[in-house]
Amino acid sequence: MLLEVKNLSVYYGKSKAIDNVSLNVQEGEIVTIVGANGAGKTTIMRTLSALKRAVSGEIWFQNKRVDRMRPDSIVRMGMIQVPAGRMIYAPMTVEDNLKMGYYLRSDRTGIKKDLESIYQHFPILKERRGQLGGSLSGGEQQMLAVARALMGNPRLLLMDEPSVGLSPLLVAEVGNIIRDINKSGISVLLVEQNCRMALKLAQRAYILEIGAIVLEGDADKLACDERVKKYYLGGG
């Protein structure tokens, strides 16, 4: 098992944001957590990256318990997040943003190879590598956020709402990028409000409501579930 989350509970003050959540990601999978705005999806991602501490439960990554580790130690292990809202460094160039993605790495040959691969996969970033990140379009900033995370050489990529604010055409492009990342051997945990896109991409899915998982299983089967169709896919 690549990632295993056991009975995770997280509070903000006295309010419980995540209630006894358990989930897992196996090697080579795309797994999605789907839920409405405010369901607790981003809280789970922040807790996995040690940006928020759980009050109970355990997080295991590559058979090592990580829920009390520092964020940089988790990144070094290969669990790397593409945060909600992209969070690129707007005053820095595209190339400097990518450098921030590999600041914990020391394998110069690997870094050079990965940078060449990024520019091949995202030619617009190569074209604009000297341009300030904040001057890019929303879709280009999302590509930069993904590329920056990939430069950290992840084994598991955490993707928090990558489709938010993008046009339908760009949402489809983000979906293609996620598929390509997965085909390259990187496992993906995808958090999304866009249930239709997420269930098409993932092998397995968890439905999150008010901090608790209410449904889980194969993504294609959940896409046919009447409750999911009614409340998340706009049909009955």
PDB file of C-alpha atoms in Angstrom:
ATOM      1  CA  MET A   1       0.000   0.000   0.000  1.00  0.00           C
ATOM      2  CA  LEU A   2       1.419   3.380  -1.007  1.00  0.00           C
ATOM      3  CA  LEU A   3      -0.790   5.568   1.215  1.00  0.00           C
ATOM      4  CA  GLU A   4      -3.032   4.442   4.046  1.00  0.00           C
ATOM      5  CA  VAL A   5      -5.098   6.826   6.156  1.00  0.00           C
ATOM      6  CA  LYS A   6      -6.636   5.322   9.299  1.00  0.00           C
ATOM      7  CA  ASN A   7      -9.503   6.888  11.264  1.00  0.00           C
ATOM      8  CA  LEU A   8      -8.391  10.480  10.702  1.00  0.00           C
ATOM      9  CA  SER A   9     -10.148  13.255  12.645  1.00  0.00           C
ATOM     10  CA  VAL A  10      -9.252  16.935  12.322  1.00  0.00           C
ATOM     11  CA  TYR A  11     -10.599  19.978  14.136  1.00  0.00           C
ATOM     12  CA  TYR A  12     -10.582  23.713  13.543  1.00  0.00           C
ATOM     13  CA  GLY A  13     -10.979  25.069  17.043  1.00  0.00           C
ATOM     14  CA  LYS A  14     -13.922  23.164  18.528  1.00  0.00           C
ATOM     15  CA  SER A  15     -15.427  22.318  15.141  1.00  0.00           C
ATOM     16  CA  LYS A  16     -14.759  18.880  13.690  1.00  0.00           C
ATOM     17  CA  ALA A  17     -13.744  19.242  10.023  1.00  0.00           C
ATOM     18  CA  ILE A  18     -12.848  15.574   9.361  1.00  0.00           C
ATOM     19  CA  ASP A  19     -14.597  12.739  11.184  1.00  0.00           C
ATOM     20  CA  ASN A  20     -12.924   9.318  11.372  1.00  0.00           C
ATOM     21  CA  VAL A  21     -11.884   9.179   7.698  1.00  0.00           C
ATOM     22  CA  SER A  22     -10.056   6.138   6.337  1.00  0.00           C
ATOM     23  CA  LEU A  23      -8.820   5.781   2.768  1.00  0.00           C
ATOM     24  CA  ASN A  24      -5.949   4.330   0.781  1.00  0.00           C
ATOM     25  CA  VAL A  25      -4.055   4.660  -2.489  1.00  0.00           C
ATOM     26  CA  GLN A  26      -2.213   1.758  -4.084  1.00  0.00           C
ATOM     27  CA  GLU A  27       0.777   1.986  -6.395  1.00  0.00           C
ATOM     28  CA  GLY A  28      -0.202   3.119  -9.887  1.00  0.00           C
ATOM     29  CA  GLU A  29      -3.726   4.252  -8.990  1.00  0.00           C
ATOM     30  CA  ILE A  30      -5.704   7.413  -9.528  1.00  0.00           C
ATOM     31  CA  VAL A  31      -7.986   7.753  -6.516  1.00  0.00           C
ATOM     32  CA  THR A  32     -10.398  10.647  -6.091  1.00  0.00           C
ATOM     33  CA  ILE A  33     -12.130  12.264  -3.140  1.00  0.00           C
ATOM     34  CA  VAL A  34     -15.299  13.973  -4.344  1.00  0.00           C
ATOM     35  CA  GLY A  35     -17.485  16.332  -2.368  1.00  0.00           C
ATOM     36  CA  ALA A  36     -19.180  19.700  -2.315  1.00  0.00           C
ATOM     37  CA  ASN A  37     -17.447  22.907  -1.307  1.00  0.00           C
ATOM     38  CA  GLY A  38     -16.846  22.797   2.445  1.00  0.00           C
ATOM     39  CA  ALA A  39     -17.023  19.003   2.725  1.00  0.00           C
ATOM     40  CA  GLY A  40     -13.469  18.844   4.094  1.00  0.00           C
ATOM     41  CA  LYS A  41     -11.513  17.794   1.010  1.00  0.00           C
ATOM     42  CA  THR A  42      -8.804  20.438   1.295  1.00  0.00           C
ATOM     43  CA  THR A  43      -8.473  19.772   5.032  1.00  0.00           C
ATOM     44  CA  ILE A  44      -7.616  16.150   4.237  1.00  0.00           C
ATOM     45  CA  MET A  45      -4.974  17.269   1.725  1.00  0.00           C
ATOM     46  CA  ARG A  46      -3.457  19.787   4.146  1.00  0.00           C
ATOM     47  CA  THR A  47      -3.323  17.109   6.845  1.00  0.00           C
ATOM     48  CA  LEU A  48      -1.627  14.631   4.512  1.00  0.00           C
ATOM     49  CA  SER A  49       1.058  17.242   3.824  1.00  0.00           C
ATOM     50  CA  ALA A  50       1.467  18.067   7.550  1.00  0.00           C
ATOM     51  CA  LEU A  51       0.184  21.605   7.057  1.00  0.00           C
ATOM     52  CA  LYS A  52      -2.618  20.742   9.497  1.00  0.00           C
ATOM     53  CA  ARG A  53      -2.372  18.336  12.423  1.00  0.00           C
ATOM     54  CA  ALA A  54      -4.911  15.609  13.123  1.00  0.00           C
ATOM     55  CA  VAL A  55      -6.259  15.122  16.643  1.00  0.00           C
ATOM     56  CA  SER A  56      -6.523  11.370  16.079  1.00  0.00           C
ATOM     57  CA  GLY A  57      -5.810   8.743  13.462  1.00  0.00           C
ATOM     58  CA  GLU A  58      -2.737   7.707  11.512  1.00  0.00           C
ATOM     59  CA  ILE A  59      -1.221   8.421   8.094  1.00  0.00           C
ATOM     60  CA  TRP A  60       1.125   5.835   6.585  1.00  0.00           C
ATOM     61  CA  PHE A  61       3.133   6.458   3.415  1.00  0.00           C
ATOM     62  CA  GLN A  62       5.381   3.755   1.942  1.00  0.00           C
ATOM     63  CA  ASN A  63       4.890   1.723   5.145  1.00  0.00           C
ATOM     64  CA  LYS A  64       6.149   4.560   7.338  1.00  0.00           C
ATOM     65  CA  ARG A  65       3.991   6.595   9.697  1.00  0.00           C
ATOM     66  CA  VAL A  66       4.170  10.253   8.636  1.00  0.00           C
ATOM     67  CA  ASP A  67       1.431  12.106  10.548  1.00  0.00           C
ATOM     68  CA  ARG A  68       3.949  13.575  13.012  1.00  0.00           C
ATOM     69  CA  MET A  69       6.613  14.352  10.447  1.00  0.00           C
ATOM     70  CA  ARG A  70       7.572  17.784   9.104  1.00  0.00           C
ATOM     71  CA  PRO A  71       6.177  18.904   5.727  1.00  0.00           C
ATOM     72  CA  ASP A  72       9.614  18.951   4.097  1.00  0.00           C
ATOM     73  CA  SER A  73      10.301  15.380   5.264  1.00  0.00           C
ATOM     74  CA  ILE A  74       7.069  14.215   3.633  1.00  0.00           C
ATOM     75  CA  VAL A  75       8.049  15.955   0.399  1.00  0.00           C
ATOM     76  CA  ARG A  76      11.449  14.254   0.508  1.00  0.00           C
ATOM     77  CA  MET A  77       9.674  10.902   0.750  1.00  0.00           C
ATOM     78  CA  GLY A  78       7.786  11.668  -2.453  1.00  0.00           C
ATOM     79  CA  MET A  79       4.304  12.804  -1.389  1.00  0.00           C
ATOM     80  CA  ILE A  80       3.943  16.192  -3.060  1.00  0.00           C
ATOM     81  CA  GLN A  81       0.909  18.455  -3.348  1.00  0.00           C
ATOM     82  CA  VAL A  82      -0.474  20.691  -6.083  1.00  0.00           C
ATOM     83  CA  PRO A  83      -2.417  23.038  -3.797  1.00  0.00           C
ATOM     84  CA  ALA A  84      -5.839  24.538  -4.377  1.00  0.00           C
ATOM     85  CA  GLY A  85      -5.641  27.943  -6.018  1.00  0.00           C
ATOM     86  CA  ARG A  86      -2.340  26.988  -7.744  1.00  0.00           C
ATOM     87  CA  MET A  87      -0.248  29.025  -5.253  1.00  0.00           C
ATOM     88  CA  ILE A  88       2.510  29.792  -7.719  1.00  0.00           C
ATOM     89  CA  TYR A  89       5.059  32.509  -6.944  1.00  0.00           C
ATOM     90  CA  ALA A  90       3.596  35.338  -9.025  1.00  0.00           C
ATOM     91  CA  PRO A  91       6.624  37.740  -8.848  1.00  0.00           C
ATOM     92  CA  MET A  92       9.031  34.973  -9.933  1.00  0.00           C
ATOM     93  CA  THR A  93       9.672  33.688 -13.427  1.00  0.00           C
ATOM     94  CA  VAL A  94       8.305  30.396 -14.690  1.00  0.00           C
ATOM     95  CA  GLU A  95      11.778  28.867 -14.512  1.00  0.00           C
ATOM     96  CA  ASP A  96      12.344  30.082 -10.946  1.00  0.00           C
ATOM     97  CA  ASN A  97       8.975  28.602  -9.940  1.00  0.00           C
ATOM     98  CA  LEU A  98      10.160  25.261 -11.326  1.00  0.00           C
ATOM     99  CA  LYS A  99      13.426  25.584  -9.400  1.00  0.00           C
ATOM    100  CA  MET A 100      11.395  25.896  -6.199  1.00  0.00           C
ATOM    101  CA  GLY A 101       9.895  22.513  -7.037  1.00  0.00           C
ATOM    102  CA  TYR A 102      13.256  20.747  -6.799  1.00  0.00           C
ATOM    103  CA  TYR A 103      14.898  22.719  -3.986  1.00  0.00           C
ATOM    104  CA  LEU A 104      15.118  19.569  -1.812  1.00  0.00           C
ATOM    105  CA  ARG A 105      16.781  17.497  -4.539  1.00  0.00           C
ATOM    106  CA  SER A 106      20.526  17.147  -5.076  1.00  0.00           C
ATOM    107  CA  ASP A 107      20.612  14.760  -8.057  1.00  0.00           C
ATOM    108  CA  ARG A 108      21.686  17.228 -10.752  1.00  0.00           C
ATOM    109  CA  THR A 109      21.478  14.733 -13.594  1.00  0.00           C
ATOM    110  CA  GLY A 110      17.952  13.745 -12.602  1.00  0.00           C
ATOM    111  CA  ILE A 111      16.908  17.381 -12.199  1.00  0.00           C
ATOM    112  CA  LYS A 112      18.189  18.256 -15.673  1.00  0.00           C
ATOM    113  CA  LYS A 113      16.417  15.257 -17.198  1.00  0.00           C
ATOM    114  CA  ASP A 114      13.148  16.069 -15.431  1.00  0.00           C
ATOM    115  CA  LEU A 115      13.304  19.734 -16.447  1.00  0.00           C
ATOM    116  CA  GLU A 116      13.785  18.734 -20.078  1.00  0.00           C
ATOM    117  CA  SER A 117      10.822  16.365 -19.752  1.00  0.00           C
ATOM    118  CA  ILE A 118       8.664  19.129 -18.238  1.00  0.00           C
ATOM    119  CA  TYR A 119       9.466  21.490 -21.095  1.00  0.00           C
ATOM    120  CA  GLN A 120       8.698  18.751 -23.595  1.00  0.00           C
ATOM    121  CA  HIS A 121       5.372  17.984 -21.938  1.00  0.00           C
ATOM    122  CA  PHE A 122       4.471  21.657 -21.363  1.00  0.00           C
ATOM    123  CA  PRO A 123       5.986  23.529 -24.319  1.00  0.00           C
ATOM    124  CA  ILE A 124       4.155  26.732 -23.360  1.00  0.00           C
ATOM    125  CA  LEU A 125       6.160  26.813 -20.126  1.00  0.00           C
ATOM    126  CA  LYS A 126       9.413  26.515 -22.052  1.00  0.00           C
ATOM    127  CA  GLU A 127       8.290  29.316 -24.337  1.00  0.00           C
ATOM    128  CA  ARG A 128       7.494  31.502 -21.335  1.00  0.00           C
ATOM    129  CA  ARG A 129      10.207  30.356 -18.936  1.00  0.00           C
ATOM    130  CA  GLY A 130      11.493  33.924 -18.502  1.00  0.00           C
ATOM    131  CA  GLN A 131       8.009  35.361 -17.966  1.00  0.00           C
ATOM    132  CA  LEU A 132       6.637  36.190 -14.511  1.00  0.00           C
ATOM    133  CA  GLY A 133       4.318  33.527 -13.152  1.00  0.00           C
ATOM    134  CA  GLY A 134       1.632  36.062 -12.293  1.00  0.00           C
ATOM    135  CA  SER A 135       1.350  37.148 -15.922  1.00  0.00           C
ATOM    136  CA  LEU A 136       0.293  33.680 -17.117  1.00  0.00           C
ATOM    137  CA  SER A 137      -3.324  32.772 -17.842  1.00  0.00           C
ATOM    138  CA  GLY A 138      -5.257  30.648 -15.342  1.00  0.00           C
ATOM    139  CA  GLY A 139      -4.704  27.495 -17.376  1.00  0.00           C
ATOM    140  CA  GLU A 140      -0.993  28.204 -17.761  1.00  0.00           C
ATOM    141  CA  GLN A 141      -0.657  28.832 -14.025  1.00  0.00           C
ATOM    142  CA  GLN A 142      -2.284  25.463 -13.354  1.00  0.00           C
ATOM    143  CA  MET A 143       0.209  23.805 -15.704  1.00  0.00           C
ATOM    144  CA  LEU A 144       3.030  25.576 -13.851  1.00  0.00           C
ATOM    145  CA  ALA A 145       1.714  24.405 -10.468  1.00  0.00           C
ATOM    146  CA  VAL A 146       1.589  20.808 -11.710  1.00  0.00           C
ATOM    147  CA  ALA A 147       5.019  21.064 -13.332  1.00  0.00           C
ATOM    148  CA  ARG A 148       6.536  22.525 -10.158  1.00  0.00           C
ATOM    149  CA  ALA A 149       5.226  19.554  -8.144  1.00  0.00           C
ATOM    150  CA  LEU A 150       6.535  17.084 -10.732  1.00  0.00           C
ATOM    151  CA  MET A 151      10.007  18.604 -10.409  1.00  0.00           C
ATOM    152  CA  GLY A 152      10.018  17.290  -6.838  1.00  0.00           C
ATOM    153  CA  ASN A 153      10.039  13.740  -8.262  1.00  0.00           C
ATOM    154  CA  PRO A 154       6.844  12.512  -6.552  1.00  0.00           C
ATOM    155  CA  ARG A 155       5.690   8.947  -6.027  1.00  0.00           C
ATOM    156  CA  LEU A 156       2.277  10.229  -4.995  1.00  0.00           C
ATOM    157  CA  LEU A 157       0.872  13.482  -6.366  1.00  0.00           C
ATOM    158  CA  LEU A 158      -1.831  15.159  -4.281  1.00  0.00           C
ATOM    159  CA  MET A 159      -3.987  17.345  -6.539  1.00  0.00           C
ATOM    160  CA  ASP A 160      -6.407  19.730  -4.820  1.00  0.00           C
ATOM    161  CA  GLU A 161      -9.183  21.058  -7.088  1.00  0.00           C
ATOM    162  CA  PRO A 162      -7.092  21.396 -10.289  1.00  0.00           C
ATOM    163  CA  SER A 163     -10.156  22.222 -12.427  1.00  0.00           C
ATOM    164  CA  VAL A 164     -11.471  25.167 -10.372  1.00  0.00           C
ATOM    165  CA  GLY A 165     -11.812  28.371 -12.374  1.00  0.00           C
ATOM    166  CA  LEU A 166     -10.934  26.799 -15.710  1.00  0.00           C
ATOM    167  CA  SER A 167     -12.975  26.715 -18.903  1.00  0.00           C
ATOM    168  CA  PRO A 168     -14.460  23.356 -20.005  1.00  0.00           C
ATOM    169  CA  LEU A 169     -11.747  23.067 -22.657  1.00  0.00           C
ATOM    170  CA  LEU A 170      -8.994  23.564 -20.088  1.00  0.00           C
ATOM    171  CA  VAL A 171     -10.695  21.161 -17.669  1.00  0.00           C
ATOM    172  CA  ALA A 172     -10.422  18.494 -20.366  1.00  0.00           C
ATOM    173  CA  GLU A 173      -6.745  19.374 -20.843  1.00  0.00           C
ATOM    174  CA  VAL A 174      -6.109  19.052 -17.098  1.00  0.00           C
ATOM    175  CA  GLY A 175      -7.743  15.627 -17.255  1.00  0.00           C
ATOM    176  CA  ASN A 176      -5.354  14.602 -20.033  1.00  0.00           C
ATOM    177  CA  ILE A 177      -2.403  15.856 -17.992  1.00  0.00           C
ATOM    178  CA  ILE A 178      -3.487  13.779 -14.988  1.00  0.00           C
ATOM    179  CA  ARG A 179      -3.794  10.664 -17.167  1.00  0.00           C
ATOM    180  CA  ASP A 180      -0.322  11.251 -18.621  1.00  0.00           C
ATOM    181  CA  ILE A 181       1.167  11.739 -15.154  1.00  0.00           C
ATOM    182  CA  ASN A 182      -0.358   8.473 -14.020  1.00  0.00           C
ATOM    183  CA  LYS A 183       0.857   6.623 -17.121  1.00  0.00           C
ATOM    184  CA  SER A 184       4.391   7.756 -16.280  1.00  0.00           C
ATOM    185  CA  GLY A 185       4.173   5.718 -13.064  1.00  0.00           C
ATOM    186  CA  ILE A 186       3.063   8.357 -10.554  1.00  0.00           C
ATOM    187  CA  SER A 187       0.083   7.595  -8.329  1.00  0.00           C
ATOM    188  CA  VAL A 188      -2.475  10.385  -7.928  1.00  0.00           C
ATOM    189  CA  LEU A 189      -4.867  11.363  -5.148  1.00  0.00           C
ATOM    190  CA  LEU A 190      -7.292  13.821  -6.717  1.00  0.00           C
ATOM    191  CA  VAL A 191      -9.662  16.075  -4.773  1.00  0.00           C
ATOM    192  CA  GLU A 192     -12.453  17.555  -6.876  1.00  0.00           C
ATOM    193  CA  GLN A 193     -15.821  19.273  -6.875  1.00  0.00           C
ATOM    194  CA  ASN A 194     -16.107  18.311 -10.542  1.00  0.00           C
ATOM    195  CA  CYS A 195     -17.479  14.837  -9.845  1.00  0.00           C
ATOM    196  CA  ARG A 196     -18.020  13.965 -13.501  1.00  0.00           C
ATOM    197  CA  MET A 197     -14.397  14.600 -14.463  1.00  0.00           C
ATOM    198  CA  ALA A 198     -12.999  12.952 -11.331  1.00  0.00           C
ATOM    199  CA  LEU A 199     -14.986   9.728 -11.703  1.00  0.00           C
ATOM    200  CA  LYS A 200     -13.932   9.427 -15.347  1.00  0.00           C
ATOM    201  CA  LEU A 201     -10.265   9.706 -14.393  1.00  0.00           C
ATOM    202  CA  ALA A 202     -10.101   7.591 -11.252  1.00  0.00           C
ATOM    203  CA  GLN A 203     -10.089   3.862 -10.658  1.00  0.00           C
ATOM    204  CA  ARG A 204     -11.538   4.267  -7.151  1.00  0.00           C
ATOM    205  CA  ALA A 205     -13.449   7.040  -5.406  1.00  0.00           C
ATOM    206  CA  TYR A 206     -14.558   8.285  -2.004  1.00  0.00           C
ATOM    207  CA  ILE A 207     -17.609  10.530  -1.577  1.00  0.00           C
ATOM    208  CA  LEU A 208     -17.118  13.014   1.266  1.00  0.00           C
ATOM    209  CA  GLU A 209     -19.986  14.825   2.982  1.00  0.00           C
ATOM    210  CA  ILE A 210     -19.528  17.155   5.960  1.00  0.00           C
ATOM    211  CA  GLY A 211     -16.172  15.651   6.858  1.00  0.00           C
ATOM    212  CA  ALA A 212     -17.191  11.986   6.623  1.00  0.00           C
ATOM    213  CA  ILE A 213     -16.966   9.392   3.868  1.00  0.00           C
ATOM    214  CA  VAL A 214     -20.477   8.268   2.946  1.00  0.00           C
ATOM    215  CA  LEU A 215     -19.719   6.150  -0.133  1.00  0.00           C
ATOM    216  CA  GLU A 216     -16.634   4.467  -1.559  1.00  0.00           C
ATOM    217  CA  GLY A 217     -15.777   1.982  -4.277  1.00  0.00           C
ATOM    218  CA  ASP A 218     -14.929   1.612  -7.954  1.00  0.00           C
ATOM    219  CA  ALA A 219     -15.295   4.960  -9.690  1.00  0.00           C
ATOM    220  CA  ASP A 220     -17.301   3.594 -12.614  1.00  0.00           C
ATOM    221  CA  LYS A 221     -19.772   1.897 -10.248  1.00  0.00           C
ATOM    222  CA  LEU A 222     -20.179   5.039  -8.147  1.00  0.00           C
ATOM    223  CA  ALA A 223     -20.872   7.007 -11.330  1.00  0.00           C
ATOM    224  CA  CYS A 224     -23.932   4.764 -11.784  1.00  0.00           C
ATOM    225  CA  ASP A 225     -25.090   5.057  -8.171  1.00  0.00           C
ATOM    226  CA  GLU A 226     -28.481   6.807  -7.974  1.00  0.00           C
ATOM    227  CA  ARG A 227     -27.439   8.989  -5.026  1.00  0.00           C
ATOM    228  CA  VAL A 228     -24.267  10.112  -6.792  1.00  0.00           C
ATOM    229  CA  LYS A 229     -26.153  10.797 -10.022  1.00  0.00           C
ATOM    230  CA  LYS A 230     -28.785  12.824  -8.190  1.00  0.00           C
ATOM    231  CA  TYR A 231     -26.560  14.943  -5.976  1.00  0.00           C
ATOM    232  CA  TYR A 232     -23.257  15.118  -7.878  1.00  0.00           C
ATOM    233  CA  LEU A 233     -23.892  14.438 -11.573  1.00  0.00           C
ATOM    234  CA  GLY A 234     -27.078  16.421 -12.015  1.00  0.00           C
ATOM    235  CA  GLY A 235     -29.316  13.501 -12.924  1.00  0.00           C
ATOM    236  CA  GLY A 236     -31.784  11.107 -11.336  1.00  0.00           C
TER     237      GLY A 236
END
